[in-house]
PDB file of C-alpha atoms in Angstrom:
ATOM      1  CA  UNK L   1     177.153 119.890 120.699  1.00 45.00           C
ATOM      2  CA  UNK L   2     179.669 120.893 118.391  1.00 44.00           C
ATOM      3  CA  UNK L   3     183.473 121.785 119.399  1.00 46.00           C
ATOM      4  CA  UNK L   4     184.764 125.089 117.968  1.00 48.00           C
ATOM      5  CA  UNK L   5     187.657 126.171 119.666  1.00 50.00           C
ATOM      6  CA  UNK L   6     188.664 128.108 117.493  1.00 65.00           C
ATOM      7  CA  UNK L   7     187.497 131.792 119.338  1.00 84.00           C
ATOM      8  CA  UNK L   8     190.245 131.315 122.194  1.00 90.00           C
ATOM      9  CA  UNK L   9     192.917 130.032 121.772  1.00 91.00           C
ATOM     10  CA  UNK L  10     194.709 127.224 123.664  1.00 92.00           C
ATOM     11  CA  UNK L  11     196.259 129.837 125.988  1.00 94.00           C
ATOM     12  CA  UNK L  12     193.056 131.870 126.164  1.00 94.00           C
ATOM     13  CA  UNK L  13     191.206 129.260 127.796  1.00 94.00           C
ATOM     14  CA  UNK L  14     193.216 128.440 129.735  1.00 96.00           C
ATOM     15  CA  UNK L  15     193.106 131.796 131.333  1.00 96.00           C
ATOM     16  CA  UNK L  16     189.132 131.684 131.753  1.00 96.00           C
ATOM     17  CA  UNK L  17     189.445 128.311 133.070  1.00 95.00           C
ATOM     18  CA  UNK L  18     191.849 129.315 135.828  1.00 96.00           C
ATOM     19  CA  UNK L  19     188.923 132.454 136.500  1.00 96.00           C
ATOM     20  CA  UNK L  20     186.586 129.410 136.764  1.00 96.00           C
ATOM     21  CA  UNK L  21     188.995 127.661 139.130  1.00 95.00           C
ATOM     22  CA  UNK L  22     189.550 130.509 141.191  1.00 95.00           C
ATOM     23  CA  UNK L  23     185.883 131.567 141.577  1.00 94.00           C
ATOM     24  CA  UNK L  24     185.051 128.367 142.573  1.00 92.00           C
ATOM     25  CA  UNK L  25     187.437 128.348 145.450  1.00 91.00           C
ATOM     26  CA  UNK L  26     185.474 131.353 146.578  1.00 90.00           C
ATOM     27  CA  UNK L  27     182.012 129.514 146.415  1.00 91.00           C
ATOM     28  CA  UNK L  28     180.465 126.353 146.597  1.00 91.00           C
ATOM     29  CA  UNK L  29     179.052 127.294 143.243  1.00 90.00           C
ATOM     30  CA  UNK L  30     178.985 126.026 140.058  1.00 93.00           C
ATOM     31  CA  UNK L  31     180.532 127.943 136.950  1.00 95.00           C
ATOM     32  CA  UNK L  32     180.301 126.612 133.852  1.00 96.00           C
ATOM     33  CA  UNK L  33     181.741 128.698 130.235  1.00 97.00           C
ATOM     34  CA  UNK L  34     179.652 127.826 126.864  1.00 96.00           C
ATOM     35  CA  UNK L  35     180.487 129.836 123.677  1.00 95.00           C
ATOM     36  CA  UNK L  36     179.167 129.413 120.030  1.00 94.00           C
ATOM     37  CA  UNK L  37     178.968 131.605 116.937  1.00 93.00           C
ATOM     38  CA  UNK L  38     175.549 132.529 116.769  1.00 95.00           C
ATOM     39  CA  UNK L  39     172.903 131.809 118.998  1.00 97.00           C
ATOM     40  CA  UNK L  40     170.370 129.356 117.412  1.00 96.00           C
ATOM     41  CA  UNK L  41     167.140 130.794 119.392  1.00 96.00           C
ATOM     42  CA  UNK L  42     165.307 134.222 119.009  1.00 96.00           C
ATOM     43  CA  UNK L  43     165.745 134.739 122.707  1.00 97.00           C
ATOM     44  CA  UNK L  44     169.257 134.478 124.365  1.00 97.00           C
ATOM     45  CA  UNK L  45     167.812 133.249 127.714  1.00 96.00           C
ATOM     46  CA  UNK L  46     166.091 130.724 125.859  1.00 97.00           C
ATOM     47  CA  UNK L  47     169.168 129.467 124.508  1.00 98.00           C
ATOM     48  CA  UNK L  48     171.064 129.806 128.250  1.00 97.00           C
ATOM     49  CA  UNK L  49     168.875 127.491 129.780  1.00 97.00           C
ATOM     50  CA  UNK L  50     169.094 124.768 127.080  1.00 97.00           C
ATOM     51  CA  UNK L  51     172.221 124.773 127.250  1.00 97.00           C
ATOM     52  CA  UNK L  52     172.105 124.970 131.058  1.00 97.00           C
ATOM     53  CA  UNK L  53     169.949 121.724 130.991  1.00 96.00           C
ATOM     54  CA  UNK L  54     172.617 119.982 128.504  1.00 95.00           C
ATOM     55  CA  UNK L  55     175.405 120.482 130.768  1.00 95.00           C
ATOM     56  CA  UNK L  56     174.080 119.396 133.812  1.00 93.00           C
ATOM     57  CA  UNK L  57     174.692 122.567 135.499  1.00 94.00           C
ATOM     58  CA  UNK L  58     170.759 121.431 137.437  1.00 94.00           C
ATOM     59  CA  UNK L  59     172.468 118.366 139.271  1.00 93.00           C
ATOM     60  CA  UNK L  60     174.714 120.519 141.667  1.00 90.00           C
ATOM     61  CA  UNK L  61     173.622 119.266 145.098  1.00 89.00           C
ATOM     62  CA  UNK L  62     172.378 123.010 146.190  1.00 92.00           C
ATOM     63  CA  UNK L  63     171.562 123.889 142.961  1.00 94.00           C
ATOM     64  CA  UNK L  64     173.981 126.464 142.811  1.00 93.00           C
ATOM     65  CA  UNK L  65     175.413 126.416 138.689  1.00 94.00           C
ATOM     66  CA  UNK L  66     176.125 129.557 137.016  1.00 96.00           C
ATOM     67  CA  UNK L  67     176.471 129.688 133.296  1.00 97.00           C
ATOM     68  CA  UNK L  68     178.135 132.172 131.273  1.00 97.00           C
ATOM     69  CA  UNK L  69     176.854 131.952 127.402  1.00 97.00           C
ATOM     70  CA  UNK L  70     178.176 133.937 124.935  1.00 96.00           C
ATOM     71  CA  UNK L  71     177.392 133.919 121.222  1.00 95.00           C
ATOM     72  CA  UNK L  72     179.639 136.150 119.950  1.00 92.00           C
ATOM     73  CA  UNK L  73     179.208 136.566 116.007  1.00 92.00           C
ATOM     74  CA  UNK L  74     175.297 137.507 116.913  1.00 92.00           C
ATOM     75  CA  UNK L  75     176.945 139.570 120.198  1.00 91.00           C
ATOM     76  CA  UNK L  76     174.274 138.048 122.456  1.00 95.00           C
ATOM     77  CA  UNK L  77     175.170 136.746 126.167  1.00 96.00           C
ATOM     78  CA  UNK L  78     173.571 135.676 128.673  1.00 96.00           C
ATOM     79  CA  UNK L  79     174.252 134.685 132.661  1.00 96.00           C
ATOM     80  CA  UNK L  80     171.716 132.328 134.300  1.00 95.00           C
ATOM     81  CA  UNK L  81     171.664 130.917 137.685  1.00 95.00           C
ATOM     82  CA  UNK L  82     170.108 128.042 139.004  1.00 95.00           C
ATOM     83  CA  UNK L  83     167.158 127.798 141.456  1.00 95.00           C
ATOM     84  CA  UNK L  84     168.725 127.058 144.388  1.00 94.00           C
ATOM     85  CA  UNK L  85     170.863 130.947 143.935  1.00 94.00           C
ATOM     86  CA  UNK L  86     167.453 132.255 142.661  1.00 89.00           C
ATOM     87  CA  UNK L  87     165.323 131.455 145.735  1.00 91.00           C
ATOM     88  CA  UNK L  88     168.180 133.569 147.726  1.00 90.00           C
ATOM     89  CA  UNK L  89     169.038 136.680 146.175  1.00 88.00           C
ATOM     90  CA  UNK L  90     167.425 139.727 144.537  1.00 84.00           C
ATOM     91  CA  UNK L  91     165.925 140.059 141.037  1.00 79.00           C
ATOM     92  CA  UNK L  92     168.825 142.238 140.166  1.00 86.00           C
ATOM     93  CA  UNK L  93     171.470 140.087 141.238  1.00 88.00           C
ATOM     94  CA  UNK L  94     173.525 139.631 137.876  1.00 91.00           C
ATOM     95  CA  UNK L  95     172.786 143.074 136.722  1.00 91.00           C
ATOM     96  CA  UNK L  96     177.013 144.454 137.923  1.00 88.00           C
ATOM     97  CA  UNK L  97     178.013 141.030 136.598  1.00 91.00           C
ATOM     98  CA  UNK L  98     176.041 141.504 133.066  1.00 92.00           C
ATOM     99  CA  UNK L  99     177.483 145.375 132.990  1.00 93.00           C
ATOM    100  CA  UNK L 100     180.873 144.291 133.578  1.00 92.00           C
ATOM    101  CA  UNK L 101     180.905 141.387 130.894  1.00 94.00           C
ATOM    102  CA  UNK L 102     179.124 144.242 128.209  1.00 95.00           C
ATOM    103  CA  UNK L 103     181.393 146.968 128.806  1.00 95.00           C
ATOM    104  CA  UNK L 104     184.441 144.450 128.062  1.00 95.00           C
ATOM    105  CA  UNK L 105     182.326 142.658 124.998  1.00 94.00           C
ATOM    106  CA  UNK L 106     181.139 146.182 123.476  1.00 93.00           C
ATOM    107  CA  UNK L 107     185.364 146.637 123.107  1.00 94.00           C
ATOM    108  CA  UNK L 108     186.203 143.344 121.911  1.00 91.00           C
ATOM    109  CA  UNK L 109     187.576 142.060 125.291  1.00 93.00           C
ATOM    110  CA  UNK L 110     185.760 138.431 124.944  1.00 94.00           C
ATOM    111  CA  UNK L 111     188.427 136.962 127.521  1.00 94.00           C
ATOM    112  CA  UNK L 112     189.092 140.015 129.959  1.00 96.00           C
ATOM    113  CA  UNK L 113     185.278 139.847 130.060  1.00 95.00           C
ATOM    114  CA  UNK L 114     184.335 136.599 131.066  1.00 96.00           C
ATOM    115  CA  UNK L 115     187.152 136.290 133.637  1.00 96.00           C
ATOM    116  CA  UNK L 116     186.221 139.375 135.015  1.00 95.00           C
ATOM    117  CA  UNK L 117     182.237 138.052 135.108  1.00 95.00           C
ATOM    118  CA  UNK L 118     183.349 135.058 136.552  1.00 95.00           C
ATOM    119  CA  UNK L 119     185.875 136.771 139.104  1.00 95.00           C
ATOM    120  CA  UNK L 120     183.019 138.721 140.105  1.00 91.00           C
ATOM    121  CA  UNK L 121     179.942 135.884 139.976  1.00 92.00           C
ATOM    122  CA  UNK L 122     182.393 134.083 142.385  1.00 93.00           C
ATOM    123  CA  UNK L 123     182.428 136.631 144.809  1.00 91.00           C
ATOM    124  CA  UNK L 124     178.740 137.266 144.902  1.00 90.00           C
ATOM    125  CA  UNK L 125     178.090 133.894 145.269  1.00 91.00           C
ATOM    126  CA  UNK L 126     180.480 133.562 148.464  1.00 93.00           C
ATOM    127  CA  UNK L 127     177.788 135.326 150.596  1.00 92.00           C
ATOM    128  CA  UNK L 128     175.619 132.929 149.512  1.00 92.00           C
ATOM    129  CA  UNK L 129     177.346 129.789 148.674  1.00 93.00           C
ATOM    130  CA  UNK L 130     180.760 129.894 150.525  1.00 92.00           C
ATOM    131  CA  UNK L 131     183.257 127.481 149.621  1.00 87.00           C
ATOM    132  CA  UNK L 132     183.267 124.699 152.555  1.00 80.00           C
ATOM    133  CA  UNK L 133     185.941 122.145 153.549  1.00 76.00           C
ATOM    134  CA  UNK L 134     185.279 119.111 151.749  1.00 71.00           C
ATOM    135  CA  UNK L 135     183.311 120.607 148.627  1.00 74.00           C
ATOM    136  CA  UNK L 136     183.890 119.031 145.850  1.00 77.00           C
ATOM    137  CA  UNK L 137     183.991 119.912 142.271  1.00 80.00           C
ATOM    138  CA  UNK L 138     180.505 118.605 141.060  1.00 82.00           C
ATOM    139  CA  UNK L 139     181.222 119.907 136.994  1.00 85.00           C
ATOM    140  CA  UNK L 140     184.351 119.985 135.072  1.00 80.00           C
ATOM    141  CA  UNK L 141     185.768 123.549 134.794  1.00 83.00           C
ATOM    142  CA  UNK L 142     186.590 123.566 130.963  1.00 88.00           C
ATOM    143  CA  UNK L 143     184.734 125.502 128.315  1.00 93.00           C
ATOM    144  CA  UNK L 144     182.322 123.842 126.073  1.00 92.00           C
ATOM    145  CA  UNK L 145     181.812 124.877 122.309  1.00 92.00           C
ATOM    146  CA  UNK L 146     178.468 124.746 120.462  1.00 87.00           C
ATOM    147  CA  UNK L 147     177.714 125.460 116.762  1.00 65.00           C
TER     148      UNK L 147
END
């Protein structure tokens, strides 16, 4: 995949990466960022879990990844789980997560939004998934770019 760094800049993501770092000290969980300009698939969730696949987020030893996709020129996003979180909450698990992330996109807060998703996916996922002595940090925190 393609870098394009060019949404955030240097400082900006930096500040979703330390959301990512402090979510995951909540949770054993997974949380990975991809962005890209326009999302290359009719259906967003169709897109998610490609890129879901790509970045590995299916290896975590409980199967616990969470990525947060956003395509922002076509203003599509999407938040996808893994199997392991699926088999142990409800169908509408994400829905306060995907609310919070629209209300903030729908004004142009990109970054306030998906620190405040991942704040919050971190904190849903410690009732699941709490963060245990000795976990380890199966996926590198930074954001990854796609066309």
């Amino acid at each position: 995949m393609a870098t394009e760094p060019l949404f955030f800049t240097d400082e900006e993501q930096q500040y979703i990466i330390e959301a990512i770092q402090e979510a995951e000290k909540q949770t054993s969980g997974e949380v990975k960022v991809h962005i890209e300009k326009k999302c290359p698939t009719p259906d967003v969730m169709d897109r998610a879990k490609e890129v879901f696949l790509f970045l590995h987020l299916h290896e975590t030893a409980e199967r616990n990844g969470v990525l947060f996709y956003l395509a922002y020129e076509d203003r599509k996003f999407a938040v996808l789980g893994d199997k392991g979180i699926d088999e142990k909450v409800t169908a509408s698990f994400w829905d306060s997560t995907k609310e919070l992330l629209r209300n903030h996109f729908k004004a142009g807060e990109f970054k306030e939004g998906l620190r405040h998703g991942i704040l919050e996916a971190g904190i849903q996922l410690k009732k699941y998934f709490p963060y245990q002595s000795g976990d380890i940090n199966e996926l590198p925190d930074d954001i990854s770019f796609g066309h």
